Structures are given as structure tokens and as C-alpha cells.
Short mmCIF file of C-alpha atoms in Angstrom, two decimals:
data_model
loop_
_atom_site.label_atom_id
_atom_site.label_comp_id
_atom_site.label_asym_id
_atom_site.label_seq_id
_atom_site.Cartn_x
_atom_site.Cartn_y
_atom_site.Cartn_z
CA UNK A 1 10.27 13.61 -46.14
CA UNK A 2 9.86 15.36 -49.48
CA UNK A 3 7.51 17.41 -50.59
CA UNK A 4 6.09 17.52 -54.24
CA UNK A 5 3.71 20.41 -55.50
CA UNK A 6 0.10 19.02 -55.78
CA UNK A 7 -3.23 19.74 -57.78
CA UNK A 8 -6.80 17.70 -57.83
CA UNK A 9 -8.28 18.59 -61.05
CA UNK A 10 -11.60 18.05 -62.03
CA UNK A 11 -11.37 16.24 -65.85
CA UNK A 12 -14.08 16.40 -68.73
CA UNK A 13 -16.24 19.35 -66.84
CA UNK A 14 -16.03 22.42 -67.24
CA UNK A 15 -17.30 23.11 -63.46
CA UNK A 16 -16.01 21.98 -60.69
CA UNK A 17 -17.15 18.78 -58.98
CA UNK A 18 -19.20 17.66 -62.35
CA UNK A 19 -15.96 15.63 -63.88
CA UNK A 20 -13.90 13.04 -62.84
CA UNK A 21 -11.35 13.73 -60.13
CA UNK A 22 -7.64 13.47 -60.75
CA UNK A 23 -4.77 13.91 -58.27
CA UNK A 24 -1.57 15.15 -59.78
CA UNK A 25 1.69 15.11 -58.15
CA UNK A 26 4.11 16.91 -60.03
CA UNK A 27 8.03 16.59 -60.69
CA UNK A 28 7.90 13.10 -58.83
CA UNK A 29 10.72 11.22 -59.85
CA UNK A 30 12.58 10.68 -56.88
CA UNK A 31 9.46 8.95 -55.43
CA UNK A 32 9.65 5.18 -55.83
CA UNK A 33 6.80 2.88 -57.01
CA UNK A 34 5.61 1.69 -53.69
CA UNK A 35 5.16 5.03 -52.61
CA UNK A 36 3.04 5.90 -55.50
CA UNK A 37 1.04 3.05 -55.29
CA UNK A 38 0.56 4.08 -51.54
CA UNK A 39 -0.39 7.47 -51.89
CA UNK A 40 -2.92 6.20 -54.68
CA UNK A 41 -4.73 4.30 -52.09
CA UNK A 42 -4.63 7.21 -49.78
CA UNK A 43 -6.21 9.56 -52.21
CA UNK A 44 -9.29 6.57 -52.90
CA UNK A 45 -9.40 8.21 -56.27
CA UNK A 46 -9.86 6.28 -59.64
CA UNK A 47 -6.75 7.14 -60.63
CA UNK A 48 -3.78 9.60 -59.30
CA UNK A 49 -0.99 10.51 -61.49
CA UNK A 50 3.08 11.34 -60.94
CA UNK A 51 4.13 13.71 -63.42
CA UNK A 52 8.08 12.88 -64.18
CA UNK A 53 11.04 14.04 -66.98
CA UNK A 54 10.36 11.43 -69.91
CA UNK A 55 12.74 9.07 -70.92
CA UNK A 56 11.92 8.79 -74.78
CA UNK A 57 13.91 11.37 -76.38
CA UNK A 58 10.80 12.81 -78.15
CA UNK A 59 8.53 12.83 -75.17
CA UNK A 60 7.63 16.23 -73.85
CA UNK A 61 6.77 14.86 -70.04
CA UNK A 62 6.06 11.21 -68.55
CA UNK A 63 3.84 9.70 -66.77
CA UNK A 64 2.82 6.67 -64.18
CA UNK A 65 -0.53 6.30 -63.54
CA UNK A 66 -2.67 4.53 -60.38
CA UNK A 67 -5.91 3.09 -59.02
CA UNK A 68 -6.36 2.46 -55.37
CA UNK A 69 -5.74 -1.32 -57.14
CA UNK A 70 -2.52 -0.85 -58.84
CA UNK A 71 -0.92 0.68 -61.98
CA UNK A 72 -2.26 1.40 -65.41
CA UNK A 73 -0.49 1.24 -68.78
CA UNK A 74 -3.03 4.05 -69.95
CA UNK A 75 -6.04 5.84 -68.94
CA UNK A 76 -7.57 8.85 -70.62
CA UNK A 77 -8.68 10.86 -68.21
CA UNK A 78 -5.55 11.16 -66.54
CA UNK A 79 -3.66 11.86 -69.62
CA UNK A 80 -5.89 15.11 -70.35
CA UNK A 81 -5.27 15.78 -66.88
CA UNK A 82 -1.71 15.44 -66.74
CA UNK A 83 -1.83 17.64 -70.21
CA UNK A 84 -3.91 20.27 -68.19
CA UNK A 85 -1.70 20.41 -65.65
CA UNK A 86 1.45 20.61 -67.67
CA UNK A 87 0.93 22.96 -69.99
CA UNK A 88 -0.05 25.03 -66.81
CA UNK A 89 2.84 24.78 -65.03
CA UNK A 90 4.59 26.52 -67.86
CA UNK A 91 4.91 22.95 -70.01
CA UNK A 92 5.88 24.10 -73.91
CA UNK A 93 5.89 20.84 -76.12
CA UNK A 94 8.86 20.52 -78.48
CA UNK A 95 6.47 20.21 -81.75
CA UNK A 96 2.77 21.24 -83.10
CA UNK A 97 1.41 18.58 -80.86
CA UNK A 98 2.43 17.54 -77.45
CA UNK A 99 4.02 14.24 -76.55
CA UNK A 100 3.14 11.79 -73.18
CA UNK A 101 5.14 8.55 -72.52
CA UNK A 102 3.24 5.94 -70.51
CA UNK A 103 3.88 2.52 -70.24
CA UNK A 104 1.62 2.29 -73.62
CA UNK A 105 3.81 3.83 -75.04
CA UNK A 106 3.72 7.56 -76.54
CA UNK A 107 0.23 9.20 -76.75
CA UNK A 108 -0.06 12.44 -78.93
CA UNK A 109 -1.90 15.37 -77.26
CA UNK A 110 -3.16 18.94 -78.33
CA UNK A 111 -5.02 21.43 -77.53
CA UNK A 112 -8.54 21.83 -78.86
CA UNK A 113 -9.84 25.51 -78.36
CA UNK A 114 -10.63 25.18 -74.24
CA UNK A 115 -9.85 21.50 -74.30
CA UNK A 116 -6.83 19.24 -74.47
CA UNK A 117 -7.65 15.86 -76.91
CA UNK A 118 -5.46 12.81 -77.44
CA UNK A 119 -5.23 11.03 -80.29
CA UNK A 120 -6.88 7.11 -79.33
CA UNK A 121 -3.62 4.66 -79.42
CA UNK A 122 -4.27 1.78 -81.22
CA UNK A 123 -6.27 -1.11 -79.78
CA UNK A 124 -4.18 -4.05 -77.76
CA UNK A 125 -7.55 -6.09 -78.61
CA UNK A 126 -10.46 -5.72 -80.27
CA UNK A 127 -13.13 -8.02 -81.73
CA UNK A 128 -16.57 -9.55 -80.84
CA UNK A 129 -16.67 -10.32 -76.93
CA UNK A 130 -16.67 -14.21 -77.12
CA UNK A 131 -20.31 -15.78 -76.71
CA UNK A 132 -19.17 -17.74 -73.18
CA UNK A 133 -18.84 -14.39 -71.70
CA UNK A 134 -22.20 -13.14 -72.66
CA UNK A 135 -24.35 -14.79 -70.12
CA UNK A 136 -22.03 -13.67 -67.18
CA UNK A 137 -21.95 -10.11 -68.67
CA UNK A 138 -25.55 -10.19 -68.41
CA UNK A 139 -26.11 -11.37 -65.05
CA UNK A 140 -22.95 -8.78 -63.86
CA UNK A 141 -25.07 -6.02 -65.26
CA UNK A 142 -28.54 -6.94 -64.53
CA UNK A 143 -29.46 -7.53 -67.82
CA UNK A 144 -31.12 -10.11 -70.00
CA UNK A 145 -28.87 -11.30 -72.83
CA UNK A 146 -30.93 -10.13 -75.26
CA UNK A 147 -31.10 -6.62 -74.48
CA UNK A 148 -27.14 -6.88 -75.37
CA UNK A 149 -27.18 -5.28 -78.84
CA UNK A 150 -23.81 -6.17 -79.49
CA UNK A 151 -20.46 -6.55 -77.01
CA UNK A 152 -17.08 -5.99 -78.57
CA UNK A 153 -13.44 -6.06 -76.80
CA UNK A 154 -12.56 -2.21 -76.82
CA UNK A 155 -8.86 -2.48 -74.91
CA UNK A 156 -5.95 0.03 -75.56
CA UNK A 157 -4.63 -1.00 -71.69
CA UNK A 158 -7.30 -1.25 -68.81
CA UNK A 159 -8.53 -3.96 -70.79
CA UNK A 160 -12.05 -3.00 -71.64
CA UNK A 161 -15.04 -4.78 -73.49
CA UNK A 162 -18.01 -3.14 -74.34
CA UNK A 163 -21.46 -3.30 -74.71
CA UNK A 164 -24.30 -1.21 -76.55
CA UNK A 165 -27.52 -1.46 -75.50
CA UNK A 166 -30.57 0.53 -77.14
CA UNK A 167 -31.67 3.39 -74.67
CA UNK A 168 -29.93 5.57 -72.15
CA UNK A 169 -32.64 4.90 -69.75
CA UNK A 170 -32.05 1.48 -69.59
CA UNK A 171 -28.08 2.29 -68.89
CA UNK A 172 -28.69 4.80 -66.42
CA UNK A 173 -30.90 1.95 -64.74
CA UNK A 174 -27.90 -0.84 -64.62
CA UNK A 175 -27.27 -1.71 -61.35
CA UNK A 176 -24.02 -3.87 -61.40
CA UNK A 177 -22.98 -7.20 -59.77
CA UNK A 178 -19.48 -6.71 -58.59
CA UNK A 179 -18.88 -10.00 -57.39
CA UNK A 180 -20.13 -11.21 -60.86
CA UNK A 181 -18.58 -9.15 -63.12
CA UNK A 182 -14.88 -9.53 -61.10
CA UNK A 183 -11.93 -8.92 -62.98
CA UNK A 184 -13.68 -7.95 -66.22
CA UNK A 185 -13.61 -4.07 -66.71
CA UNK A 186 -17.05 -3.35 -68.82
CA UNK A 187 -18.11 0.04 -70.33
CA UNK A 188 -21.82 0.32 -71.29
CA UNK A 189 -23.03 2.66 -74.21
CA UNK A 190 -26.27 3.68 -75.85
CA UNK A 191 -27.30 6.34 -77.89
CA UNK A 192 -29.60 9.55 -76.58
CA UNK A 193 -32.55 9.56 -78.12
CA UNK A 194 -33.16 13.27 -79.51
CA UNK A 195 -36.97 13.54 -78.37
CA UNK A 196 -36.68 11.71 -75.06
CA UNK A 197 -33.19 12.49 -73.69
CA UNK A 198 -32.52 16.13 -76.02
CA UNK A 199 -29.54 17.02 -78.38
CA UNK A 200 -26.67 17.59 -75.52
CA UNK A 201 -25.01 14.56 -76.29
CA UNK A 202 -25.18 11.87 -78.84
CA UNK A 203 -24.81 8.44 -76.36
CA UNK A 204 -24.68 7.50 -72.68
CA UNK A 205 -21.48 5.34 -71.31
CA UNK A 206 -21.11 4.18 -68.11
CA UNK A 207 -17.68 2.13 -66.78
CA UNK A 208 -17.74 -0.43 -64.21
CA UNK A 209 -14.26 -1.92 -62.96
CA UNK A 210 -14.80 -3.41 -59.31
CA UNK A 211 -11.75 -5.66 -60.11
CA UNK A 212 -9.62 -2.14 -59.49
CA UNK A 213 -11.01 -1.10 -56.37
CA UNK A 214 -13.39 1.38 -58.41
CA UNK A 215 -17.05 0.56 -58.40
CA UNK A 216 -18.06 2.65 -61.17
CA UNK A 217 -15.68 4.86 -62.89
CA UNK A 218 -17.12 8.73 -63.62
CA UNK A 219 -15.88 9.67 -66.79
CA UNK A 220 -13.97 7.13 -69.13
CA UNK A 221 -11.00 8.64 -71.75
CA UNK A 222 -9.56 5.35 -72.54
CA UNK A 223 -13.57 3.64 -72.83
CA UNK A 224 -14.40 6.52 -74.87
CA UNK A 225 -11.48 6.14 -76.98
CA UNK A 226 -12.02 2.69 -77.53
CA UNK A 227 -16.06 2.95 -78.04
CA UNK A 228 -15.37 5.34 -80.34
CA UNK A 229 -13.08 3.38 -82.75
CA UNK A 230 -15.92 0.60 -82.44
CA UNK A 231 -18.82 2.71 -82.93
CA UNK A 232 -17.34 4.82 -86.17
CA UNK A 233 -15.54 1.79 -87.31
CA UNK A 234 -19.25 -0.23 -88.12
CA UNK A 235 -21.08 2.87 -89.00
CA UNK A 236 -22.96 3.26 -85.69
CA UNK A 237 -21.59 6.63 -84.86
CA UNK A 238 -20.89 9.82 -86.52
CA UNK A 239 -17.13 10.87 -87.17
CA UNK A 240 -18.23 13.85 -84.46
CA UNK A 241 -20.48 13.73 -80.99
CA UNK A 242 -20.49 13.89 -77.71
CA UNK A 243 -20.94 11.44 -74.84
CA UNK A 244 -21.93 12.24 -71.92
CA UNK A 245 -20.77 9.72 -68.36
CA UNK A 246 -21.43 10.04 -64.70
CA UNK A 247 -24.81 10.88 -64.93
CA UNK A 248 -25.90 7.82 -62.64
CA UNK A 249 -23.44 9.66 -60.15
CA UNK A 250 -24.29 13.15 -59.92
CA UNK A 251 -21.45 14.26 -62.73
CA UNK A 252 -22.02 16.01 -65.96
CA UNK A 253 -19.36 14.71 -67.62
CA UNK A 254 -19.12 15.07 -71.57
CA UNK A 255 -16.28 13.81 -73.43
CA UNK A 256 -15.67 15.65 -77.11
CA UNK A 257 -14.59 12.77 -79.96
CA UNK A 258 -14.11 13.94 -83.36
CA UNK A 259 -12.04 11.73 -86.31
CA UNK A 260 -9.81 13.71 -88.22
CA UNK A 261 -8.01 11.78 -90.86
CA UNK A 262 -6.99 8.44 -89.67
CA UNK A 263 -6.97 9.53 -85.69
CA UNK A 264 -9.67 9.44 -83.18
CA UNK A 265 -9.62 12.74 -80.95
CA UNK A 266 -10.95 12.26 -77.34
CA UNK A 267 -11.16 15.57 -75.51
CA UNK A 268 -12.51 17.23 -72.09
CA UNK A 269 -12.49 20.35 -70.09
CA UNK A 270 -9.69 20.34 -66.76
CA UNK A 271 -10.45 22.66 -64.24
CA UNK A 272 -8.48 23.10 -61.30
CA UNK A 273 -10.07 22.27 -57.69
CA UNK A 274 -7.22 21.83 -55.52
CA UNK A 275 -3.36 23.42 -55.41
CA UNK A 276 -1.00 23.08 -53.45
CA UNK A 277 2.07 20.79 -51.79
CA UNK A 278 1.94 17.29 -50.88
CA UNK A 279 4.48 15.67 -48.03
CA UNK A 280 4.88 11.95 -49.38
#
């Protein structure tokens, strides 16, 4: 059976065990897409990745992406780790910036002093969450419709919708419905207030998904990304903060978003937890 070099890396921490866990295998193209969807299960982590040569002539590396539920298009927090993980393996990008193919398409990448940050790809839909959906958001989450503040579509793949509610205390509070909320992937956000919560980060997300086999998701690149684009796009957000996810779980994860022209950068911390080889 072959055997593939392996790392778990720990993405938007800068400690171990505080991010979001990401299992890389690396130079995995003979592997076939069963097989990657198996070992995905196997690992029972949000998402594993197979680094493999890219097939768009101005691609640096590619990759495919997995839940224990099945393949994503894109997903942020294995993109920075893929980046990570890349670049340390000796990786040199064939421009300024560096270049991942995913299904999505081609996401731009760079690093950002002791971070990697992608550029957010454009959004597949976006728009006010349609008022049918409301109620059963609500009840999914625990909520009362009116403490919704507003709920917008926020997808750029997973296919996430969002809503913003007014305190962090009443996100970190949520306590989900899976069988209600299904097959709809919801991220929650709400701003830190200064006094109350202090000045480490500017909002609160959390990211539910039970329709992927993932209860609650630590830390969120492609919500973020998303959120982001809504929350600057209507004025709610500064064109720099941070948001902090996994709270609710024992993480400190902070994700770094900054707009810089006409892109949204989404950045995090990788450090390495496991290395090693993987028999597959």
C-alpha cells in the first residue's frame, strides 16, 4: 500500500490545540477519490486535505478537500493550511503571490508577516436569507426571530447563510438543533462589546453544519470570508478586525481580515502538531 508523508496542523492559533485541526496528506495524486473520502472519515476531522501537482498552468499546487460527509469546492481553513504546509515543504510560488486550484477555482494566497491570508473568492450567492427560512433558522438555533438582527446568504462553496445577532454572549449561549437546522450550513456573528467582552477581537462567529457530519465547526475561513464581504459591504464592520471562533469549544481561534483595495484578506496562524507518514 502506499505511503504519503503526513502533517495535522493546527490552523488560525498560534498554539497548539487552540485552532482548528487540519490533516494534510501531501503529494497524493496517485490516491483515488474514494480513498480520500475514506481516510476523511477515518481522521473524524472537519476537513482533511490531499495536497497534489495543479493542473491550471498558473497554479502553484492543488488541492481536494473533505469532511467526514463528502467533498468541498472550498474551505478556508484548509487552504491556509495547505499554504502552511506548502511553503514548508520547500513550496516557492511562481509570482509575488501564491496560487491554489480547488474545485472553486483559483484562490490567491500570501504571506502576511507570521500568517498566510487568501484573498475571499467571489460570492456563488449572496443576498437577504429569504423570510420562509427565518422561523426555522430560529428554532435551529434556539432563538426567537427577533433577536435575528439581520440573516444574509454568505456562500463562496459550503453554501453558507449568516446571521448577526447583537451580543457575543448571546452567541456563545446558542445551543443548536441539528435535526432542525439539517442541510442548511449557518454561521452566527456578533460584535464584542469593548467594556464587557475587551478589545482582543472585534466580533464572535460561530459555524454550525450538522448536514456534513460536523456539529459545530471551530474556526471558519470560508464563513469569515464571506461575513466579512457582508459586514464591510453595509458599513457594519471596519475594513480591519479580528474575529475570534471556537470559544464555545475550548479554542482560541482568531482569524485576521483586512480589505486592501478591492480584495478581502482572511488570515491565521498554522502551527504544526503532527509529522510524519501515512499508509493509505
Amino acid at each position: 500500500m502506499p505511503i504519503f508523508d503526513f502533517k495535522q496542523v493546527d490552523v488560525f492559533a498560534s498554539e497548539p490545540l487552540k485552532g482548528n485541526p487540519l490533516a494534510v496528506v501531501i503529494g497524493a495524486d496517485g490516491l483515488d477519490e474514494a480513498r480520500m473520502a475514506a481516510f476523511a472519515r477515518w481522521t473524524n476531522l472537519s476537513e482533511t486535505i490531499f495536497l497534489l501537482q495543479p493542473a491550471a498552468p498558473q497554479a502553484d499546487y492543488r488541492v481536494r478537500i473533505f469532511t467526514p460527509g463528502g467533498e468541498l469546492p472550498f474551505a478556508g481553513h484548509p487552504t491556509l493550511g495547505a499554504c502552511a504546509v506548502w511553503l514548508a515543504g520547500g513550496g516557492r510560488p511562481r509570482g509575488d503571490t501564491i496560487v491554489q486550484e480547488c474545485p472553486v477555482g483559483l484562490i490567491t494566497l500570501r504571506r502576511d508577516g507570521s500568517r498566510v491570508a487568501f484573498a475571499a473568492p467571489p460570492l456563488a450567492r449572496s443576498g437577504p436569507v429569504e423570510a420562509e427560512l427565518w422561523p426555522r433558522i430560529a428554532a435551529g438555533l434556539g432563538l426567537a426571530i427577533g433577536e435575528i438582527r439581520a440573516a444574509q446568504w454568505v456562500d463562496n462553496g459550503p453554501g453558507w447563510l449568516a446571521v448577526l445577532l447583537d451580543t457575543r454572549r448571546r452567541v456563545l449561549e446558542l445551543r443548536p438543533d441539528a435535526a432542525i437546522l439539517s442541510d442548511l450550513k449557518v454561521g452566527v456573528v456578533a460584535p464584542w462589546d469593548p467594556a464587557v467582552d475587551g478589545t482582543q477581537a472585534q466580533f464572535e462567529v460561530r459555524a454550525f453544519v450538522p448536514g456534513l457530519g460536523i456539529p459545530e465547526d471551530p474556526v471558519t475561513g470560508s464563513l469569515n470570508a464571506g461575513v466579512a464581504q457582508w459586514l464591510m459591504g453595509c458599513g457594519r464592520a471596519p475594513e480591519s478586525y479580528v474575529a475570534a471562533q471556537g470559544t464555545a469549544l475550548g479554542r482560541a481561534g482568531r482569524v485576521h481580515v483586512r480589505k486592501s483595495g478591492e480584495d478581502i484578506w482572511v488570515g491565521g496562524e498554522v502551527v504544526t502538531c503532527i509529522e510524519g507518514r501515512v499508509t493509505l
